[in-house]
Coordinates of C-alpha atoms in Angstrom, one line a residue:
M3 CA 0.3 24.8 5.2
L4 CA 0.1 22.6 8.4
D5 CA 2.5 23.5 11.4
I6 CA 2.9 20.5 13.7
R7 CA 4.4 21.5 16.7
S8 CA 6.0 19.1 19.6
L9 CA 3.3 16.2 18.3
S10 CA 3.9 13.0 20.5
M11 CA 1.6 10.1 20.4
E12 CA 1.5 7.1 22.6
F13 CA -0.7 3.7 22.9
G14 CA -0.5 2.5 26.7
K15 CA 3.4 2.0 27.2
K16 CA 4.0 1.8 23.3
S17 CA 5.5 5.3 21.6
L18 CA 4.8 5.8 17.8
F19 CA 6.6 9.1 17.8
Q20 CA 7.7 11.8 20.1
K21 CA 8.0 15.6 19.7
V22 CA 7.4 16.0 16.0
D23 CA 8.3 19.4 14.7
L24 CA 7.1 19.8 11.0
I25 CA 5.9 22.5 8.4
L26 CA 4.2 21.0 5.5
L27 CA 3.8 23.2 2.8
P28 CA 1.3 24.0 0.0
T29 CA 1.6 22.2 -3.4
Q30 CA 3.8 19.7 -2.1
R31 CA 3.0 15.9 -1.8
Y32 CA 4.4 13.9 1.0
G33 CA 4.7 10.5 1.2
V34 CA 4.3 8.8 4.4
V35 CA 6.4 5.6 5.1
G36 CA 7.2 3.4 8.0
A37 CA 7.0 -0.4 9.1
N38 CA 3.5 -1.6 9.9
G39 CA 2.2 -0.7 13.0
T40 CA 4.3 2.6 13.4
G41 CA 1.4 5.0 13.3
K42 CA 1.1 6.0 9.6
S43 CA -2.7 5.9 9.5
T44 CA -2.8 7.5 13.1
F45 CA -0.6 10.3 12.2
L46 CA -3.2 11.1 9.3
K47 CA -6.2 10.9 11.6
I48 CA -4.3 13.2 13.7
L49 CA -3.7 15.9 10.8
A50 CA -7.4 15.5 10.0
G51 CA -8.4 16.2 13.4
E52 CA -10.2 12.9 13.5
E53 CA -8.0 11.5 16.5
S54 CA -6.2 13.6 19.5
S55 CA -2.3 13.2 20.0
T56 CA -0.9 12.8 23.6
Q57 CA 0.7 16.0 23.1
G58 CA 1.6 18.7 20.9
S59 CA -0.6 20.4 18.0
V60 CA -1.5 20.8 14.5
E61 CA -2.4 24.1 13.2
K62 CA -4.0 25.2 10.0
A63 CA -5.5 28.4 8.4
K64 CA -9.1 28.4 9.3
N65 CA -10.3 28.8 5.8
L66 CA -8.3 26.0 4.6
S67 CA -10.3 22.6 3.9
V68 CA -9.3 19.2 4.5
G69 CA -10.2 16.0 2.6
I70 CA -9.5 12.5 4.0
L71 CA -10.6 9.2 2.3
K72 CA -12.8 7.6 4.6
Q73 CA -14.1 4.0 4.4
D74 CA -17.6 4.6 5.3
H75 CA -19.3 3.6 2.2
F76 CA -22.3 2.0 4.5
R77 CA -23.6 5.7 4.7
Y78 CA -24.2 5.7 0.9
E79 CA -25.6 2.1 0.1
E80 CA -28.7 3.2 -1.6
N81 CA -27.5 6.7 -3.2
R82 CA -26.6 6.8 -6.7
L83 CA -22.7 6.4 -7.4
I84 CA -23.0 10.4 -9.2
D85 CA -24.5 11.8 -6.1
V86 CA -22.1 10.0 -3.7
V87 CA -19.0 11.6 -5.4
I88 CA -20.7 15.3 -5.3
R89 CA -21.4 14.9 -1.4
G90 CA -17.6 15.6 -1.5
N91 CA -18.6 19.2 -1.9
A92 CA -20.7 19.7 0.9
I93 CA -21.7 23.3 0.5
L94 CA -23.0 22.1 -3.4
W95 CA -24.6 19.2 -2.5
N96 CA -26.7 20.8 0.3
A97 CA -27.4 23.4 -2.2
L98 CA -28.7 21.1 -4.6
T99 CA -30.5 19.3 -1.9
E100 CA -32.6 22.4 -0.8
K101 CA -33.2 22.9 -4.4
E102 CA -35.0 20.0 -5.1
K103 CA -37.1 20.3 -1.8
I104 CA -38.1 23.6 -2.9
L105 CA -39.1 22.6 -6.3
D106 CA -41.1 20.0 -4.7
K107 CA -43.3 22.0 -2.8
H108 CA -46.7 22.8 -3.8
D109 CA -47.1 25.7 -2.0
F110 CA -44.2 27.8 -3.6
T111 CA -44.1 31.3 -1.7
E112 CA -42.4 34.6 -2.6
A113 CA -39.6 33.6 0.1
D114 CA -39.0 30.4 -1.9
G115 CA -38.3 32.1 -4.7
Y116 CA -35.8 34.6 -3.0
R117 CA -34.0 31.2 -1.6
L118 CA -34.0 29.5 -4.9
S119 CA -32.0 32.3 -6.5
E120 CA -29.6 32.4 -3.5
L121 CA -29.4 28.6 -4.0
E122 CA -28.7 29.0 -7.7
E123 CA -26.1 31.5 -7.1
T124 CA -24.1 29.2 -4.8
I125 CA -25.0 26.0 -7.2
M126 CA -23.1 28.4 -10.0
H127 CA -20.2 29.5 -7.8
Q128 CA -19.8 25.8 -6.5
G129 CA -19.6 24.6 -10.2
G130 CA -22.9 22.7 -9.9
Y131 CA -24.0 22.5 -13.5
E132 CA -20.9 20.8 -14.6
A133 CA -20.5 18.6 -11.3
E134 CA -22.1 15.5 -12.9
V135 CA -19.9 15.7 -15.8
V136 CA -16.8 16.1 -13.5
A137 CA -18.1 12.9 -11.4
K138 CA -18.7 10.7 -14.2
N139 CA -15.1 11.7 -15.4
L140 CA -13.5 10.7 -11.8
L141 CA -15.4 7.8 -11.9
I142 CA -14.3 6.4 -15.4
G143 CA -10.8 7.6 -14.5
L144 CA -10.9 5.1 -11.6
G145 CA -12.3 2.2 -13.6
I146 CA -15.8 2.4 -13.0
V147 CA -17.7 2.1 -16.2
E148 CA -20.6 4.5 -17.0
K149 CA -23.7 2.0 -16.7
Y150 CA -23.2 2.1 -12.9
H151 CA -23.1 5.7 -12.3
T152 CA -26.8 6.4 -11.7
G153 CA -27.1 3.2 -9.8
P154 CA -26.9 2.5 -5.9
L155 CA -23.5 2.0 -4.5
S156 CA -24.8 -1.4 -3.0
A157 CA -24.3 -2.7 -6.8
L158 CA -20.7 -2.4 -6.3
S159 CA -18.2 -4.8 -4.6
G160 CA -16.2 -3.5 -1.5
G161 CA -13.3 -2.8 -3.7
Y162 CA -15.1 -0.8 -6.0
K163 CA -17.2 1.1 -3.3
L164 CA -13.8 2.5 -2.0
R165 CA -13.0 4.0 -5.3
V166 CA -16.3 5.8 -5.3
L167 CA -15.3 7.2 -2.0
L168 CA -11.7 8.0 -3.3
A169 CA -13.7 10.3 -6.4
Q170 CA -15.7 11.9 -3.7
V171 CA -12.5 13.1 -1.9
L172 CA -11.0 14.1 -5.3
F173 CA -14.3 15.6 -6.2
Q174 CA -13.9 17.7 -3.0
K175 CA -11.0 19.6 -4.3
P176 CA -9.8 20.2 -0.9
D177 CA -6.9 22.5 0.3
I178 CA -5.2 19.7 2.1
M179 CA -5.8 16.0 0.9
L180 CA -5.0 13.1 3.2
L181 CA -4.9 9.6 1.7
D182 CA -4.5 6.2 3.3
E183 CA -3.2 3.5 0.6
P184 CA -5.2 5.0 -2.0
T185 CA -4.0 2.5 -4.5
N186 CA -5.5 -0.5 -2.8
H187 CA -8.0 -2.2 -4.8
L188 CA -7.2 -0.3 -8.0
D189 CA -5.8 -1.8 -11.1
I190 CA -3.1 -0.9 -12.8
I191 CA -4.7 1.5 -15.2
S192 CA -6.6 3.3 -12.3
I193 CA -3.4 3.7 -10.6
A194 CA -1.6 5.5 -13.3
W195 CA -4.8 7.7 -13.7
L196 CA -4.8 8.4 -9.9
E197 CA -1.2 9.5 -10.0
E198 CA -1.4 11.5 -12.9
F199 CA -4.5 13.4 -11.3
L200 CA -2.8 14.0 -8.5
R201 CA 0.6 15.1 -9.9
T202 CA -0.7 17.3 -12.7
T203 CA -4.4 18.6 -11.4
F204 CA -4.6 18.5 -7.7
K205 CA -2.9 21.8 -6.7
G206 CA -3.0 21.7 -3.0
L207 CA -1.1 19.8 -0.2
L208 CA -1.1 16.1 -0.5
I209 CA -0.2 13.7 2.4
F210 CA -0.6 10.2 1.5
I211 CA 0.3 6.5 2.7
S212 CA 1.5 3.8 0.3
H213 CA 3.4 0.7 -0.1
D214 CA 3.6 1.3 -3.9
R215 CA 7.2 2.1 -4.2
G216 CA 6.1 3.1 -8.3
F217 CA 3.5 5.5 -7.0
L218 CA 5.8 7.1 -4.2
N219 CA 8.6 7.4 -6.4
N220 CA 6.5 8.8 -9.1
L221 CA 4.5 11.5 -7.1
S222 CA 6.2 12.1 -3.9
T223 CA 8.3 15.6 -3.6
N224 CA 8.7 14.7 -0.2
I225 CA 9.0 11.7 1.9
L226 CA 7.8 11.8 5.7
D227 CA 9.7 8.8 7.6
I228 CA 8.1 7.6 10.8
D229 CA 11.0 5.6 12.5
Y230 CA 13.5 6.1 15.3
D231 CA 10.3 7.3 17.6
T232 CA 10.0 10.6 15.7
V233 CA 8.8 11.8 12.2
L234 CA 11.6 13.1 9.6
D235 CA 11.1 15.0 6.5
Y236 CA 13.0 14.0 3.6
P237 CA 12.9 16.0 0.3
G238 CA 12.4 14.1 -2.9
N239 CA 11.2 10.5 -3.5
Y240 CA 11.3 7.6 -2.4
E241 CA 14.2 6.1 -4.0
K242 CA 16.1 9.6 -3.0
F243 CA 15.0 8.8 0.7
C244 CA 16.6 5.5 0.7
I245 CA 20.1 6.6 -0.2
T246 CA 19.7 9.9 2.2
K247 CA 18.5 7.8 4.9
E248 CA 21.5 5.3 4.9
E249 CA 23.9 7.9 4.4
R250 CA 22.7 9.7 7.8
L251 CA 22.8 6.7 9.4
R252 CA 26.1 6.0 7.9
L253 CA 27.5 9.3 9.2
K254 CA 26.1 8.7 12.8
Q255 CA 27.8 5.7 13.2
S256 CA 30.8 6.9 11.6
E257 CA 30.7 10.0 14.1
L258 CA 29.7 7.6 17.3
K259 CA 32.9 5.3 16.2
N260 CA 35.0 8.4 16.4
Q261 CA 33.7 9.5 19.5
E262 CA 34.6 6.2 21.0
K263 CA 38.1 6.0 19.7
K264 CA 38.7 9.5 21.3
I265 CA 37.2 8.8 24.7
E266 CA 39.4 5.5 24.6
A267 CA 42.5 7.5 24.0
L268 CA 41.5 10.1 26.4
Q269 CA 40.8 7.4 29.0
S270 CA 44.2 5.5 28.6
F271 CA 45.9 8.6 29.3
V272 CA 44.0 9.3 32.6
D273 CA 44.5 5.5 33.7
R274 CA 48.3 5.5 32.8
F275 CA 48.9 9.0 34.4
G276 CA 46.1 10.0 37.0
A277 CA 47.9 9.1 39.7
K278 CA 51.3 10.8 39.3
A279 CA 51.5 14.1 40.7
S280 CA 53.4 15.7 37.6
K281 CA 50.5 14.5 35.0
A282 CA 47.8 14.9 37.7
A283 CA 46.6 18.2 36.1
Q284 CA 46.8 16.9 32.1
A285 CA 44.8 13.8 33.4
A286 CA 42.2 16.0 35.2
S287 CA 42.0 18.3 31.8
R288 CA 41.5 14.8 29.7
Q289 CA 38.9 13.7 32.2
K290 CA 36.9 17.1 31.3
M291 CA 37.1 16.6 27.8
I292 CA 35.9 13.0 28.2
D293 CA 32.8 14.5 30.6
R294 CA 32.0 17.1 28.1
I295 CA 31.5 14.7 24.9
E296 CA 28.0 14.1 24.1
L297 CA 27.8 10.7 22.1
V298 CA 25.6 10.8 18.9
E299 CA 22.7 9.0 19.9
I300 CA 21.5 6.0 17.4
K301 CA 18.2 5.0 18.4
D302 CA 16.9 1.5 17.3
S303 CA 14.9 1.5 14.2
N304 CA 11.2 0.5 14.0
I305 CA 11.7 -1.1 10.8
F306 CA 12.6 -4.7 10.5
K307 CA 13.0 -6.8 7.0
P308 CA 11.6 -10.3 7.1
Y309 CA 13.1 -13.0 5.8
F310 CA 11.4 -15.2 2.9
H311 CA 12.7 -18.3 1.8
F312 CA 10.6 -20.6 -0.5
S313 CA 12.6 -23.8 -1.0
P314 CA 10.8 -27.0 -2.8
Q315 CA 11.0 -30.6 -1.1
K316 CA 11.8 -31.9 -4.7
S317 CA 12.1 -30.0 -8.0
S318 CA 9.0 -30.4 -10.6
G319 CA 9.8 -31.7 -14.0
K320 CA 10.6 -29.2 -16.7
Y321 CA 7.2 -28.7 -17.9
V322 CA 4.8 -27.4 -14.9
I323 CA 1.3 -26.8 -16.8
K324 CA -0.3 -26.7 -20.6
V325 CA -3.5 -24.4 -21.1
E326 CA -5.1 -24.7 -24.2
N327 CA -8.1 -22.3 -25.2
L328 CA -9.7 -21.9 -21.8
H329 CA -13.1 -20.2 -21.8
K330 CA -15.1 -18.4 -18.9
K331 CA -18.2 -16.1 -19.0
F332 CA -20.4 -15.0 -16.2
D333 CA -23.9 -14.4 -17.2
D334 CA -23.1 -12.6 -20.6
R335 CA -20.2 -11.3 -19.9
I336 CA -16.8 -13.1 -21.6
L337 CA -14.3 -13.0 -19.1
L338 CA -11.7 -15.4 -20.6
K339 CA -11.5 -16.2 -24.2
D340 CA -8.9 -18.5 -26.2
V341 CA -6.5 -18.4 -23.5
S342 CA -3.6 -20.8 -23.9
F343 CA 0.2 -20.9 -22.7
N344 CA 2.6 -23.3 -21.4
I345 CA 4.9 -22.6 -18.1
N346 CA 8.0 -24.6 -17.5
R347 CA 10.0 -24.9 -14.4
G348 CA 11.7 -21.5 -13.5
D349 CA 9.3 -19.2 -15.3
K350 CA 8.2 -16.5 -13.3
C351 CA 5.0 -15.6 -15.0
A352 CA 3.4 -12.1 -14.3
I353 CA -0.6 -12.0 -15.2
I354 CA -1.6 -8.4 -15.7
G355 CA -4.6 -6.6 -16.8
P356 CA -7.2 -4.3 -15.7
N357 CA -9.8 -5.4 -12.5
G358 CA -12.7 -7.6 -13.6
I359 CA -10.6 -8.8 -16.6
G360 CA -10.6 -12.4 -15.2
K361 CA -7.0 -12.6 -14.0
S362 CA -8.1 -14.2 -10.5
T363 CA -10.7 -16.4 -12.6
L364 CA -7.9 -17.8 -14.6
L365 CA -5.9 -18.7 -11.4
K366 CA -9.2 -20.2 -9.6
I367 CA -9.6 -22.4 -12.8
L368 CA -6.1 -23.5 -12.9
L369 CA -6.3 -24.5 -9.0
A370 CA -9.9 -26.5 -9.8
E371 CA -11.5 -23.8 -7.5
I372 CA -14.0 -22.9 -10.2
H373 CA -14.6 -24.6 -13.8
S374 CA -13.8 -23.3 -16.9
D375 CA -17.2 -23.4 -19.7
H376 CA -14.4 -25.3 -22.0
G377 CA -10.9 -25.7 -22.8
H378 CA -8.2 -27.7 -21.2
Y379 CA -5.5 -27.4 -18.9
E380 CA -3.1 -30.3 -17.3
W381 CA -0.5 -30.1 -14.7
S382 CA 2.5 -32.1 -14.3
D383 CA 2.3 -35.1 -12.0
T384 CA 5.3 -33.8 -10.2
V385 CA 3.9 -30.3 -9.6
Q386 CA 3.1 -29.4 -5.7
V387 CA 1.3 -26.1 -5.9
G388 CA 1.2 -23.2 -3.0
Y389 CA -1.4 -20.4 -3.3
F390 CA -1.5 -17.0 -1.8
A391 CA -5.2 -16.1 -2.4
Q392 CA -6.2 -12.5 -2.7
D393 CA -8.9 -12.8 0.1
Y394 CA -6.3 -14.8 2.3
R395 CA -7.7 -13.7 5.3
T396 CA -10.6 -16.0 5.0
Q397 CA -8.4 -18.9 5.6
L398 CA -7.3 -17.4 9.0
P399 CA -9.7 -18.4 11.9
P400 CA -10.2 -15.4 14.0
E401 CA -10.3 -17.4 17.3
Q402 CA -7.1 -19.2 17.4
T403 CA -3.4 -18.0 18.0
V404 CA -0.6 -17.9 15.3
W405 CA 1.0 -20.6 17.2
Q406 CA -2.5 -22.8 17.2
W407 CA -3.3 -22.3 13.7
M408 CA 0.6 -23.0 12.6
E409 CA 0.3 -26.0 14.5
N410 CA -3.2 -27.3 13.4
T411 CA -2.1 -26.8 9.7
I412 CA 1.6 -27.6 8.9
A413 CA 3.0 -30.9 9.5
A414 CA 6.6 -29.8 10.8
P415 CA 8.7 -30.0 14.1
A416 CA 7.5 -27.4 16.5
Q417 CA 11.1 -25.8 16.4
E418 CA 10.8 -25.5 12.8
I419 CA 7.6 -23.7 12.7
R420 CA 9.3 -21.5 15.8
K421 CA 12.3 -20.9 13.5
V422 CA 10.2 -19.8 10.2
L423 CA 7.8 -17.8 12.3
G424 CA 10.8 -15.7 13.7
Q425 CA 12.3 -15.1 10.2
V426 CA 8.6 -13.8 9.3
L427 CA 8.8 -11.5 12.6
F428 CA 6.4 -13.5 14.9
R429 CA 9.0 -13.6 17.7
G430 CA 8.5 -14.0 21.3
D431 CA 5.0 -13.6 22.5
D432 CA 4.2 -12.6 19.3
V433 CA 3.1 -16.4 18.4
H434 CA 0.4 -16.0 21.0
K435 CA -1.3 -13.3 19.3
K436 CA -5.1 -13.9 18.1
I437 CA -5.0 -13.8 14.6
S438 CA -8.2 -11.5 14.8
A439 CA -5.7 -8.8 16.3
L440 CA -3.3 -9.2 13.3
S441 CA -3.0 -6.2 10.8
G442 CA -3.3 -7.1 7.0
G443 CA 0.7 -7.1 6.8
E444 CA 0.9 -9.2 9.6
S445 CA -1.8 -11.8 8.2
A446 CA 0.0 -11.8 5.2
R447 CA 3.4 -12.7 6.5
L448 CA 1.6 -15.8 8.6
I449 CA 0.5 -17.1 5.2
M450 CA 4.1 -16.7 3.8
A451 CA 5.3 -18.5 6.9
K452 CA 3.1 -21.5 6.1
L453 CA 3.8 -21.4 2.2
I454 CA 7.6 -21.6 3.4
L455 CA 7.3 -24.5 5.5
E456 CA 4.9 -26.3 3.0
K457 CA 7.9 -26.6 0.5
H458 CA 6.0 -26.6 -2.7
N459 CA 7.7 -26.5 -6.2
V460 CA 4.8 -24.2 -7.7
L461 CA 3.6 -20.9 -6.2
I462 CA 0.8 -18.8 -7.2
F463 CA 0.1 -15.5 -5.6
D464 CA -2.8 -13.3 -6.1
E465 CA -1.8 -9.6 -5.2
P466 CA 0.4 -10.5 -2.3
T467 CA 1.8 -6.9 -1.7
N468 CA -1.9 -5.4 -1.2
H469 CA -1.2 -4.9 2.7
L470 CA 3.0 -5.7 3.2
D471 CA 5.0 -3.0 3.9
L472 CA 7.9 -1.8 1.7
E473 CA 10.7 -4.0 3.4
S474 CA 8.3 -7.1 3.3
I475 CA 7.7 -6.4 -0.2
D476 CA 11.3 -6.3 -1.4
A477 CA 11.9 -9.5 1.0
L478 CA 9.5 -11.1 -1.1
I479 CA 10.9 -10.1 -4.3
E480 CA 14.3 -11.8 -3.2
A481 CA 12.7 -14.6 -2.3
I482 CA 10.7 -15.3 -5.5
Q483 CA 14.1 -14.2 -7.6
K484 CA 15.8 -17.1 -5.6
F485 CA 13.0 -19.8 -6.0
P486 CA 14.0 -22.4 -8.4
G487 CA 10.3 -23.6 -9.4
A488 CA 7.8 -21.8 -11.2
V489 CA 5.7 -19.0 -10.1
L490 CA 2.6 -17.3 -11.5
F491 CA 1.7 -14.0 -9.9
V492 CA -1.2 -11.2 -10.6
S493 CA 0.1 -8.1 -9.7
H494 CA -1.0 -4.1 -9.8
S495 CA 2.8 -3.2 -8.6
R496 CA 5.0 -1.9 -11.5
Y497 CA 7.9 -2.3 -9.4
F498 CA 7.0 -5.6 -8.3
I499 CA 6.3 -7.0 -11.7
D500 CA 9.7 -5.2 -12.8
H501 CA 11.7 -7.0 -10.4
I502 CA 10.5 -10.8 -11.0
S503 CA 8.6 -11.6 -14.3
T504 CA 10.5 -13.6 -16.8
R505 CA 7.1 -14.0 -18.9
V506 CA 4.1 -11.8 -19.1
L507 CA 0.6 -12.8 -19.8
S508 CA -1.6 -9.5 -20.4
L509 CA -5.4 -10.0 -20.5
S510 CA -7.5 -7.0 -22.2
E511 CA -10.8 -6.6 -23.9
Q512 CA -8.6 -4.4 -26.5
Y513 CA -6.1 -6.8 -27.3
G514 CA -7.3 -10.1 -25.9
V515 CA -4.5 -12.4 -24.7
Q516 CA -1.1 -11.6 -25.2
N517 CA 1.3 -14.2 -24.3
Y518 CA 4.9 -12.8 -24.1
L519 CA 8.2 -15.1 -23.6
G520 CA 10.3 -12.6 -21.7
N521 CA 10.6 -10.2 -19.0
Y522 CA 8.4 -7.0 -18.7
H523 CA 10.9 -4.4 -20.2
D524 CA 11.1 -6.9 -23.4
Y525 CA 7.2 -6.9 -23.6
L526 CA 7.0 -3.6 -23.6
S527 CA 9.5 -3.0 -26.3
Q528 CA 7.7 -5.7 -28.2
Y529 CA 4.2 -4.3 -27.9
G530 CA 4.8 -0.7 -27.2
K531 CA 2.0 -0.3 -24.5
D532 CA 2.5 -0.2 -20.9
Y533 CA -0.5 -1.3 -19.3
L534 CA 1.3 -0.6 -15.8
A535 CA 1.7 3.5 -16.7
S536 CA -1.4 4.4 -18.6
G537 CA -4.8 3.9 -19.8

């Protein structure tokens, strides 16, 4: 259990939350939500004891262990993946390390023998003899194949290194687990595995941040909402939270309206009869009633929804692209084999499959950023393609301001640029922020502003929701649904795909390429395999 008392946090003049009182219960799973920049990650760090609050305290029993997902893989670059995971249990790891040192000694003493016996007992008690098997199963569940398990962490890409650190926290089996965006860099199969593991296997208190609506809905028993300068606990999953929060606001607004009507009626009587001696006592009584009324306080929300609107300069022709028998391999590994499909104007094509299967590679081939080994594709002459890359931050020069980059990149009137920046929540002096100071979500919205102003008739998105908050994801879904042109997109978010796709292109080693002309639900009924829900 975590007992949070009068917790407040401020950065300079900015208040994140004030006087928060919460009791977080064992076995519950709390999803933390709020707009970008409202303090979700800071809140988790305070709970973990890694950051100090401005005021208040967080209390827990001394015997309870806390595990937090840390992005410090640089510490373990030369360690075996298995060892990085087992390090999650510090008692076990220290015992194993000391045992190895004793066994490596040339002058083995009687004291060493006694110590070795103590270490063996610790190792057995901590599950040390099953540790490698448990660690391997965690790594496999998170999508890291066995051939890498005994190699160094440095052999993996950044996203896969974070998976190893996630496995380390899961291996620790802490009493309280804190996870900040654990589904980032996971593919659809690994997300489903993690969701199931946390829901059925982990028995402690879980507090996690996520922008994945499906993950929040399927996993949360409670939602902690950081908004209105506080943190409130809503029982239920994210869907129930949205309904309850809206109802609470509506009730407050209704109560405030009734109070204002009552004050208006009382004040009317005071104004009318306050000067008349015969009514003076009654007027004074009503004035006291006015003075005693405490108006319902409705604070300003921290949550703002951007407005995305993709409108093509001119429409494309009916056919957009034809792809025939594309092949691509790297070294000895075949990524794409016999990939063929056509896209027409208005199609919203979801490209799904596990990480490393070639989804981003396929997009880059179609954008002529890399070459296929053989096969052919042809864009219509009428097509103008806009691209949201997975590594979009590499397009943004950190030394420039938001306004400088937009002016240098977009051929549009200054007034139009400012209008669109305002729609994606860069308002007032925000346009003079250095790009280096932008959060991941702000950077993503800046790229969206560029795409809006460029007025393409075909849009390609590679994992666009990774750093967007839930409100921005909803805004993007609405914009893509209304966009009259063709859209190709890669995503691991079931919710995002469910609400957009009219076509599904599924890539998998087991089934090859499945090209389905219909929406995602139709695809599931046809193939009976939900790659977004199970491995």
